[in-house]
Amino acid sequence: MKPGLNPATLVAQRFVLALVFVLAWWLAARHTPAFILPGPERVLRALSELSRTDSFLHDIGMTMYRVVCGFVLAALVGTPLGLALGSSRALAQVFEPLLAVMNTISSAIWAVFAIIWFGISNATTIFVVFMTAMPLILTNVWQGARNVDKLHVDLARSFRMTRTQILRKIYLPTILPYFFSGARLAFGFGWRVSLVAETLGSSDGIGYRLRQAADLVQTDQVFAWTLLLVVLMLLLESGVLKPLERRLFRWKPL
């Protein structure tokens, strides 16, 4: 956190911002039919009713399971590939066009391919999350590896360190901040695209319930699921990702 920024003031400012948003939403809903824009109280009532259904926790759990699986696979594949491309100019020249193509294909297209290949299953959503998150992690790790000080690498080679040792002791510490930055971005994108995949190729999960509510014109439930999604993302961001980043990089000036 920047010096001079009071945490209590920051919390108060964000609270006021949220209050202004809710007030604007409430005023807009008063002059709009409920099936188009339900008010905050109607959405909270719908969320309360959904929380009492038997499938509520199951749907949340399935969405989180798919996102985490896809994200972990993306990290396991993207990190070593990024290191390899960053440490070898020849490999980078060969695979750079392929990476550009992967970054241009939208998650909706991956979802269509996934449905063709995997049908209505968990693999569909996991695959879409993986194909969305992996290029982001790979690109960030690759950029981090390119910023490794070549003098350190030459010095390591003069001490007859193996390529594996150089990757582990020189490249890995350098790319860690880049990896974490890419991982946060990839997790956020993965969470969002999972809804697209569940909308098209799942029989449960938050995305499936959103589509079901939209088909039945249950707009209050659509808003309720969306509100729940936002709250979950904020909790993950402020309760897990930011504390982890502060702990890993507490030696760096913020």
PDB file of C-alpha atoms in Angstrom, residues 82-83 86 137-149 170-171 174-179:
ATOM      1  CA  GLY A  82       7.194 -19.713 -20.504  1.00  0.00           C
ATOM      2  CA  LEU A  83      10.545 -20.487 -18.913  1.00  0.00           C
ATOM      3  CA  GLY A  86      12.221 -17.035 -22.268  1.00  0.00           C
ATOM      4  CA  ILE A 137       0.475 -17.290 -17.610  1.00  0.00           C
ATOM      5  CA  LEU A 138       2.837 -18.411 -20.373  1.00  0.00           C
ATOM      6  CA  THR A 139       3.173 -14.885 -21.778  1.00  0.00           C
ATOM      7  CA  ASN A 140       3.873 -13.303 -18.384  1.00  0.00           C
ATOM      8  CA  VAL A 141       6.418 -15.952 -17.417  1.00  0.00           C
ATOM      9  CA  TRP A 142       8.052 -15.606 -20.831  1.00  0.00           C
ATOM     10  CA  GLN A 143       8.385 -11.833 -20.404  1.00  0.00           C
ATOM     11  CA  GLY A 144       9.814 -12.342 -16.924  1.00  0.00           C
ATOM     12  CA  ALA A 145      12.360 -14.851 -18.210  1.00  0.00           C
ATOM     13  CA  ARG A 146      13.442 -12.400 -20.917  1.00  0.00           C
ATOM     14  CA  ASN A 147      14.232  -9.845 -18.192  1.00  0.00           C
ATOM     15  CA  VAL A 148      16.699 -12.135 -16.433  1.00  0.00           C
ATOM     16  CA  ASP A 149      20.101 -10.483 -16.150  1.00  0.00           C
ATOM     17  CA  ILE A 170      18.271 -17.654 -11.460  1.00  0.00           C
ATOM     18  CA  TYR A 171      15.254 -17.699 -13.742  1.00  0.00           C
ATOM     19  CA  THR A 174      13.126 -13.509 -11.341  1.00  0.00           C
ATOM     20  CA  ILE A 175       9.924 -14.688 -13.012  1.00  0.00           C
ATOM     21  CA  LEU A 176       7.961 -15.211  -9.775  1.00  0.00           C
ATOM     22  CA  PRO A 177       6.485 -11.665  -9.709  1.00  0.00           C
ATOM     23  CA  TYR A 178       5.591 -11.983 -13.395  1.00  0.00           C
ATOM     24  CA  PHE A 179       4.030 -15.380 -12.765  1.00  0.00           C
TER      25      PHE A 179
END
